[in-house]
Coordinates of C-alpha atoms in Angstrom, one line a residue:
X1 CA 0.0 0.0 0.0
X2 CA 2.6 2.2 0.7
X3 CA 4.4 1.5 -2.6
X4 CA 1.2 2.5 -4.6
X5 CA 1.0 6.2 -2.7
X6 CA 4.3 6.5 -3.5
X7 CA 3.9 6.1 -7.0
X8 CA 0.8 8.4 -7.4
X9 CA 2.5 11.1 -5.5
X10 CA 5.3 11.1 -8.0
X11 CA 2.2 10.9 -10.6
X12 CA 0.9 14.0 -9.2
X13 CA 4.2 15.5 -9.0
X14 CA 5.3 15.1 -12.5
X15 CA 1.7 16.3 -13.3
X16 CA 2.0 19.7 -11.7
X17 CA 5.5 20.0 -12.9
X18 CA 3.8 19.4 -16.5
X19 CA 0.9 22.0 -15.8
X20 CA 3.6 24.6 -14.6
X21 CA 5.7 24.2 -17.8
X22 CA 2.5 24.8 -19.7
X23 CA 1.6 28.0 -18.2
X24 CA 5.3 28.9 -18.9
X25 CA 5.2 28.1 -22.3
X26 CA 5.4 31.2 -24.0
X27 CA 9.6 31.9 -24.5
X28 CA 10.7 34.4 -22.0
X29 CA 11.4 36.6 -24.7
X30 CA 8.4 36.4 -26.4
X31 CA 6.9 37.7 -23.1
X32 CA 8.9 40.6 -23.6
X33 CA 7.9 41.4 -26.8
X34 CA 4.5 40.8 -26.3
X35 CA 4.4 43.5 -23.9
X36 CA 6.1 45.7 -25.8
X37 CA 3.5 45.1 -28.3
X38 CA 0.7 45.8 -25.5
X39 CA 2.6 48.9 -24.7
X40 CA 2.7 50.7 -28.2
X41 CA -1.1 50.0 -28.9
X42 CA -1.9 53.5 -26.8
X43 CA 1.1 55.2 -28.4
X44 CA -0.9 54.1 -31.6
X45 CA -3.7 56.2 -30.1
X46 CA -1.7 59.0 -29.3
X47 CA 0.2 59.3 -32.2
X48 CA -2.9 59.0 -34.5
X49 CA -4.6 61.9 -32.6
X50 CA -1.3 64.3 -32.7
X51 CA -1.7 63.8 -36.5
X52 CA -5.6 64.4 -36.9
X53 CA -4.8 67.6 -34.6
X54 CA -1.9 68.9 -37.1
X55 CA -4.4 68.1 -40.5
X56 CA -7.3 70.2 -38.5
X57 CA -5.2 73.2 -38.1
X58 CA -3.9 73.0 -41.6
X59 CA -7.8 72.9 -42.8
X60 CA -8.6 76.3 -40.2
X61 CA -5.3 78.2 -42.1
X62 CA -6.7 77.7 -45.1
X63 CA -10.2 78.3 -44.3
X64 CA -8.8 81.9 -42.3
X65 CA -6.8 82.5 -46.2
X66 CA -10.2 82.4 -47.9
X67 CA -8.9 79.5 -49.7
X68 CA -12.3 77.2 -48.7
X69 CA -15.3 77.5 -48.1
X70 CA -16.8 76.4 -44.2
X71 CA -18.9 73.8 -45.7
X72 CA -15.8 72.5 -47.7
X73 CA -13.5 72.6 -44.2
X74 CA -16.0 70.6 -42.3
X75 CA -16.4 67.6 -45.1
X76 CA -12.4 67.8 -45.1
X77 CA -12.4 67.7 -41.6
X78 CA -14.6 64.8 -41.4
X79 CA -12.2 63.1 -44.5
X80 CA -9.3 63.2 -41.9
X81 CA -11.0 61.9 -38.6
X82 CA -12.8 59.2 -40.6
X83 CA -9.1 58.3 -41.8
X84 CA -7.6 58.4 -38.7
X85 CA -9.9 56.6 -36.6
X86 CA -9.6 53.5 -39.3
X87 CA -5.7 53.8 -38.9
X88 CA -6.2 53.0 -35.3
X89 CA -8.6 50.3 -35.7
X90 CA -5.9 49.0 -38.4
X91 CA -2.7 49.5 -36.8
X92 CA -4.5 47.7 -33.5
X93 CA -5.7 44.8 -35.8
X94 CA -1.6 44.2 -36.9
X95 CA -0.4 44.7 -33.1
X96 CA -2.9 42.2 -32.2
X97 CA -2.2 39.8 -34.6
X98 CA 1.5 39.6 -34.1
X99 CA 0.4 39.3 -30.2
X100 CA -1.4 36.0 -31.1
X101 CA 1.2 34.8 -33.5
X102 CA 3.8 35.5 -30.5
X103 CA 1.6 33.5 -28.3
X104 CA 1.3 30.8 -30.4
X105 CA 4.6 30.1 -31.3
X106 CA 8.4 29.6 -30.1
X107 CA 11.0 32.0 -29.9
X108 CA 12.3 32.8 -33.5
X109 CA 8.9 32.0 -35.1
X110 CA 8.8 34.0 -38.6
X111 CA 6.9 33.4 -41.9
X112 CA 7.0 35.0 -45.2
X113 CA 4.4 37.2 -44.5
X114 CA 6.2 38.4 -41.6
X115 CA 8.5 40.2 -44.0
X116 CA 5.6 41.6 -45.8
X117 CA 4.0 43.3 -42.9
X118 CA 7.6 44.5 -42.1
X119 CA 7.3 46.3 -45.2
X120 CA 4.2 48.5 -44.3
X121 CA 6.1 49.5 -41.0
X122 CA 5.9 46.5 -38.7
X123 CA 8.6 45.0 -36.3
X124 CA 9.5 42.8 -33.9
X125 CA 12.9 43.2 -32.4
X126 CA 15.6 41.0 -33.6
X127 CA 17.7 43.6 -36.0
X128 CA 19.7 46.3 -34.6
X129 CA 17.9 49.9 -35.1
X130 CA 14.7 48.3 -35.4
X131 CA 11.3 49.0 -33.2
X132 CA 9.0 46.5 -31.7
X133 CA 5.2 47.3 -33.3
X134 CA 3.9 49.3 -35.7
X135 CA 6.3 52.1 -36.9
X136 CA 4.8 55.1 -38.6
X137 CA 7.1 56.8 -41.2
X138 CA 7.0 60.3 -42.9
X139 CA 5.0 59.2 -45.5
X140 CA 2.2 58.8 -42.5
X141 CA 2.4 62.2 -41.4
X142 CA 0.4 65.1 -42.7
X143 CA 2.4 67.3 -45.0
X144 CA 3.4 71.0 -43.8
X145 CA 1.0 73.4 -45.7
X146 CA 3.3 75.2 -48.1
X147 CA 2.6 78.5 -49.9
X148 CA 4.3 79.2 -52.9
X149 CA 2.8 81.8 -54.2
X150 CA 1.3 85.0 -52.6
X151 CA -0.1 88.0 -53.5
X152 CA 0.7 92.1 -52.3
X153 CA -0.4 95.7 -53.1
X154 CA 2.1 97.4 -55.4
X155 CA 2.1 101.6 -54.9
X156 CA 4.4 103.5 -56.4
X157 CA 4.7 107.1 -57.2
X158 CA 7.9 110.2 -57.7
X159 CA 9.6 112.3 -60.7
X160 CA 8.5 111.9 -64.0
X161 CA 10.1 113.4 -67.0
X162 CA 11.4 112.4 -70.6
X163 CA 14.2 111.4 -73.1
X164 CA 14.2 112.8 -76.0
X165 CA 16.6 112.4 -78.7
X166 CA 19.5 114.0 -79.1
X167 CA 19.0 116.0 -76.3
X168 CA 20.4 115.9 -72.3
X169 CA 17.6 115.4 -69.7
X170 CA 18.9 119.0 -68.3
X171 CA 17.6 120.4 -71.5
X172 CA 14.3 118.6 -71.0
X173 CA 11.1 120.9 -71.6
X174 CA 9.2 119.6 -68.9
X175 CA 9.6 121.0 -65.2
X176 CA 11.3 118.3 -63.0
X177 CA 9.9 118.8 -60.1
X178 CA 6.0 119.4 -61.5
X179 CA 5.8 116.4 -63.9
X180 CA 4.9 113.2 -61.5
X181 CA 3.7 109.9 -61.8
X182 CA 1.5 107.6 -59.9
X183 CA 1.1 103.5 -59.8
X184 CA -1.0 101.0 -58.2
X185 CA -1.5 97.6 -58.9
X186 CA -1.4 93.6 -57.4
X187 CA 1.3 91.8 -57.8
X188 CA 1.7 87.8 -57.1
X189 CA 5.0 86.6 -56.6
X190 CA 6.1 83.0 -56.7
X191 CA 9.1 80.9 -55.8
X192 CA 10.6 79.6 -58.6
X193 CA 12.4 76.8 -56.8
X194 CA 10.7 74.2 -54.5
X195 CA 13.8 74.2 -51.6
X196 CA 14.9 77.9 -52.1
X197 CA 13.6 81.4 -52.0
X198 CA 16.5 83.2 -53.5
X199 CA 14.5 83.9 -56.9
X200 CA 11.2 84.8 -57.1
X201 CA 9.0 85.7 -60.1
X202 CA 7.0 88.9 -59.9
X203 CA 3.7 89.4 -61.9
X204 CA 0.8 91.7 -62.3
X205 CA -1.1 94.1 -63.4
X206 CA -1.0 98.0 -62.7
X207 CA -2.2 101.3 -63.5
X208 CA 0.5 104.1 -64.3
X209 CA -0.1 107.5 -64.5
X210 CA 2.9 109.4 -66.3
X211 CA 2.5 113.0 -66.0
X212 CA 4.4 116.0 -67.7
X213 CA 4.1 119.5 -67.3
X214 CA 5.7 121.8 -69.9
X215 CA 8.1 124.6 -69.3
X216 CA 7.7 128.4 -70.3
X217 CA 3.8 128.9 -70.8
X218 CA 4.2 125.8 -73.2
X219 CA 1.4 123.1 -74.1
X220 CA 0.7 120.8 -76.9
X221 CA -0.6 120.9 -79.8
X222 CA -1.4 118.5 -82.4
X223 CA -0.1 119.8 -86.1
X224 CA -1.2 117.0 -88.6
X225 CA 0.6 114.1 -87.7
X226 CA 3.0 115.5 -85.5
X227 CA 2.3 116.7 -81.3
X228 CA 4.6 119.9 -80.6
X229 CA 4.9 122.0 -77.7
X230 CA 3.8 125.4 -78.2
X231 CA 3.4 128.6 -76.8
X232 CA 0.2 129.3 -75.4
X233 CA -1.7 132.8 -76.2
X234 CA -2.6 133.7 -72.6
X235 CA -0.9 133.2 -69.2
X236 CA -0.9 129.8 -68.1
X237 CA -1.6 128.9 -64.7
X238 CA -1.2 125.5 -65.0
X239 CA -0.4 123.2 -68.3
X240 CA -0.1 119.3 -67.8
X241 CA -0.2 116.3 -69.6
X242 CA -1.3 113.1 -68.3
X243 CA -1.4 109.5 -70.4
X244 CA -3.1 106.5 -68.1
X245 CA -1.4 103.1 -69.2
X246 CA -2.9 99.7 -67.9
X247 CA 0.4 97.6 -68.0
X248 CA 1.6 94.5 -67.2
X249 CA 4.7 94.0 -65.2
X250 CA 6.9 90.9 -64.7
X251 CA 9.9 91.1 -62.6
X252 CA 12.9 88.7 -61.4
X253 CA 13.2 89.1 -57.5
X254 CA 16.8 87.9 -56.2
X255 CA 17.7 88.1 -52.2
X256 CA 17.8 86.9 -49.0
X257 CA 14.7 85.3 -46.9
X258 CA 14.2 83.6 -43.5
X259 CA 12.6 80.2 -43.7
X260 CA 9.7 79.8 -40.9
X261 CA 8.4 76.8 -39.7
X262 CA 5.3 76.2 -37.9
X263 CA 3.9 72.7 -36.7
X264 CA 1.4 73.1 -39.8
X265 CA 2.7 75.1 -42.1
X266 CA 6.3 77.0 -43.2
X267 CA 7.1 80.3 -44.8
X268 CA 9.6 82.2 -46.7
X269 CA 9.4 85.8 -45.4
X270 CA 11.5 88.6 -46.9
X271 CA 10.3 91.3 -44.2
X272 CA 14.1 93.4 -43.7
X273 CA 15.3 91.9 -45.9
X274 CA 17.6 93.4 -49.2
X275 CA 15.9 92.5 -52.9
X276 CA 16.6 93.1 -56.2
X277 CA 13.7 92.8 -58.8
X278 CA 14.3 93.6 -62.6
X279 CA 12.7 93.0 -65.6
X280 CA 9.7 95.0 -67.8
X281 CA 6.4 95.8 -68.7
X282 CA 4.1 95.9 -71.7
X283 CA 0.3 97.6 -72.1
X284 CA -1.5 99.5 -73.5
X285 CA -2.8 103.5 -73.3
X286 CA -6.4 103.7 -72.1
X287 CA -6.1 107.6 -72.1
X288 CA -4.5 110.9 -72.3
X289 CA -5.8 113.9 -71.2
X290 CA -4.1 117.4 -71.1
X291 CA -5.3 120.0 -68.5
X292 CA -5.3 123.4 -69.4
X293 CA -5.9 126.4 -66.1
X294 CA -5.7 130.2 -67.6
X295 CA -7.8 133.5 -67.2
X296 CA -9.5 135.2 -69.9
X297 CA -11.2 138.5 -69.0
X298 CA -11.0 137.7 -65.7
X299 CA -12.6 134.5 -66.1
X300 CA -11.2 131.6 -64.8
X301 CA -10.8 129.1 -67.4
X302 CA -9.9 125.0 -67.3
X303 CA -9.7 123.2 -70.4
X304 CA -9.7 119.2 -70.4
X305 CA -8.5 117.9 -73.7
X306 CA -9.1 114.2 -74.0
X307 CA -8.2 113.5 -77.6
X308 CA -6.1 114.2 -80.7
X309 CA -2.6 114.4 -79.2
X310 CA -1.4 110.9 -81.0
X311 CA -0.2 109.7 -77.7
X312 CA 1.0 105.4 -78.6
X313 CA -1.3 102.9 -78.6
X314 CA 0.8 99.7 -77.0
X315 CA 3.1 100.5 -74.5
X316 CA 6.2 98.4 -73.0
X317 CA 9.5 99.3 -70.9
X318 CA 12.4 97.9 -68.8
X319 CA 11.8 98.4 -64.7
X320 CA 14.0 97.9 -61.9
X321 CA 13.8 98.2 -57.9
X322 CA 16.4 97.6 -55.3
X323 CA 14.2 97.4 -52.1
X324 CA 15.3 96.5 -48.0
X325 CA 11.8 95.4 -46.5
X326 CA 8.9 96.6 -48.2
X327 CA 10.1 100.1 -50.1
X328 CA 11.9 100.5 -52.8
X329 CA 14.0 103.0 -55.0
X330 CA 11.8 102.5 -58.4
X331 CA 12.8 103.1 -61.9
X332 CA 11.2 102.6 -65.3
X333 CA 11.9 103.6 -68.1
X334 CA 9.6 103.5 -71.6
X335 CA 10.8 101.8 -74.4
X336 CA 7.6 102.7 -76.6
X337 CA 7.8 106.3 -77.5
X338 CA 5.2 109.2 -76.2
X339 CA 4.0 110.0 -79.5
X340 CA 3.8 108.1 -82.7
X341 CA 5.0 109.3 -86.2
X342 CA 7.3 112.0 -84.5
X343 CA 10.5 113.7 -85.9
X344 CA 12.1 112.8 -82.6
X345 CA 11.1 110.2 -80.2
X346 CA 10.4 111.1 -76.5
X347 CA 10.1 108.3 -73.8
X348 CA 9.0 108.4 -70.6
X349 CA 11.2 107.8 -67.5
X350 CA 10.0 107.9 -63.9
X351 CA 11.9 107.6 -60.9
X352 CA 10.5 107.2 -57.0
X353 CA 9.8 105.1 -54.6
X354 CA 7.6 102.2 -54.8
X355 CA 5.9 100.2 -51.7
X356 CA 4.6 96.0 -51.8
X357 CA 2.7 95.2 -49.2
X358 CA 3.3 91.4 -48.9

């Protein structure tokens, strides 16, 4: 009798030494790993809802630019929770299944479709550098909101006088400091290279004003084909003519800028900053008007004559600025003469100061 309890305690003893060993079954390692696994699922959930945060922000800058609509920003909004809440649920799913597969398995355990999920960002220890779970690369993350292009106000205005040929612009018969011009237009201006803001390409559209104001009780006159200054029968209290000219600039902007980077977005700004912008124009004249203030008998008198001074038609010139910030010193400088079918060609040249409000 004794014998037999002997023998069935040992029984019982191997048994429980059996059921320990199966509890322990899973490799010691694999443990490890397992809870790494467990670990990274509520990094998943974090990291997911840093990224739907970053996309939301990007949708309200563009919604503050004007550049959607609030019905559009809400169905985008809803685009990018919908498609992070179903990266959670899949990057779970993958965590989970490599949990089981751990569980499952020995130490070592790896099958060919192992290495295809490593491919889409999964990992289980093993090779130097390499992260247990689901890793989430920079294709995952929500691009920075780049701006390329922008848009400004352009003003410009200062001395305005001409060229004519043969002669120096000391001997010019127009009063320096009287004959002015005026500009205003929009401007866009674009980076011409994705990783670099060092050139820029400036375009637009603008309204010039050219003024000229003759010397010596002069104004002109129209004698068939040709526009002459003459001198005018009664005293002159004020003699000017203007020619409007809807143009089209395009410049090359060259200088520094300071790259800014936000968490949804970077910039190029060129506030204080030293530019150079060159290039030309072309247009066309969409009128000229000479003013005409005199008395006669006492009378106060004020012509306006709108037509018949054969100003050109189409318009063009070379431009330049060298700006620090957001003025400039200005120049232009028609290439198109003043009047057709003349003698001697005058062209219009303007120099001032010229602001862009970007």
């Amino acid at each position: 009798m004794q014998t037999i309890t002997n023998y069935l305690a040992l029984i019982v003893l191997c048994l429980c030494v059996q059921l320990i060993n199966a509890q322990d079954s899973i490799p010691k390692v694999n443990k490890e790993k397992i809870e790494t696994l467990k670990e990274f699922k509520e990094q998943i959930n974090t990291e997911e809802r840093e990224f739907l945060k970053v996309e939301v922000e990007a949708i309200n800058m563009r919604l503050e630019k004007g550049e959607i609509t609030n019905t559009e920003a809400e169905a985008l909004k809803q685009e990018v929770a919908k498609k992070r809440a179903l990266n959670i649920e899949n990057r779970i799913a993958i965590i989970n299944n490599k949990i089981a597969l751990l569980e499952r398995n020995e130490e070592g355990y790896q099958t060919q479709n192992d290495e295809d999920l490593s491919k889409i960002g999964v990992s289980i220890g093993g090779e130097e550098g390499s992260f247990a779970g689901v890793k989430i690369n920079s294709k995952n993350k929500p691009k920075k909101y780049d701006k390329r292009t922008t848009s400004d106000l352009v003003l410009a205005f200062g001395l305005n006088n001409a060229i004519i040929e043969g002669e120096n612009l000391d001997d010019s018969p127009y009063k320096f400091g009287g004959s002015r011009f005026f500009e205003i237009g929009w401007a866009w201006k674009t980076r011409v290279f994705k990783n670099s803001n060092f050139l820029r390409l400036k375009y637009g559209y603008s309204l010039q004003i050219n003024g000229l104001k003759p010397k010596d009780n002069m104004y002109f006159v129209k004698q068939d084909n040709l526009t002459v200054l003459e001198e005018f029968p009664y005293d002159l209290k004020k003699s000017k003519l203007s020619i409007t000219n809807l143009v089209f600039p395009v410049h090359f902007e060259i200088g520094p800028s300071k790259k800014i980077e936000k968490d949804t977005y970077f910039r190029y700004s060129t506030d204080k900053q030293f530019k150079l912008g060159f290039g030309g124009y072309a247009g066309f004249n969409i009128g000229t008007r000479q003013k005409l203030k005199y008395k006669l008998d006492g009378e106060r008198i004020k012509e306006k004559q709108k037509r018949g001074l054969n100003t050109t038609d189409l318009v063009y010139g070379l431009s330049s600025y060298i700006a620090f910030g957001n003025a400039a010193l200005y120049v232009k400088y028609d290439l198109s003469p003043i009047f057709k079918d003349q003698l001697i060609d005058q062209n219009n040249i303007s120099i001032g100061v010229r602001f862009d409000m970007d």
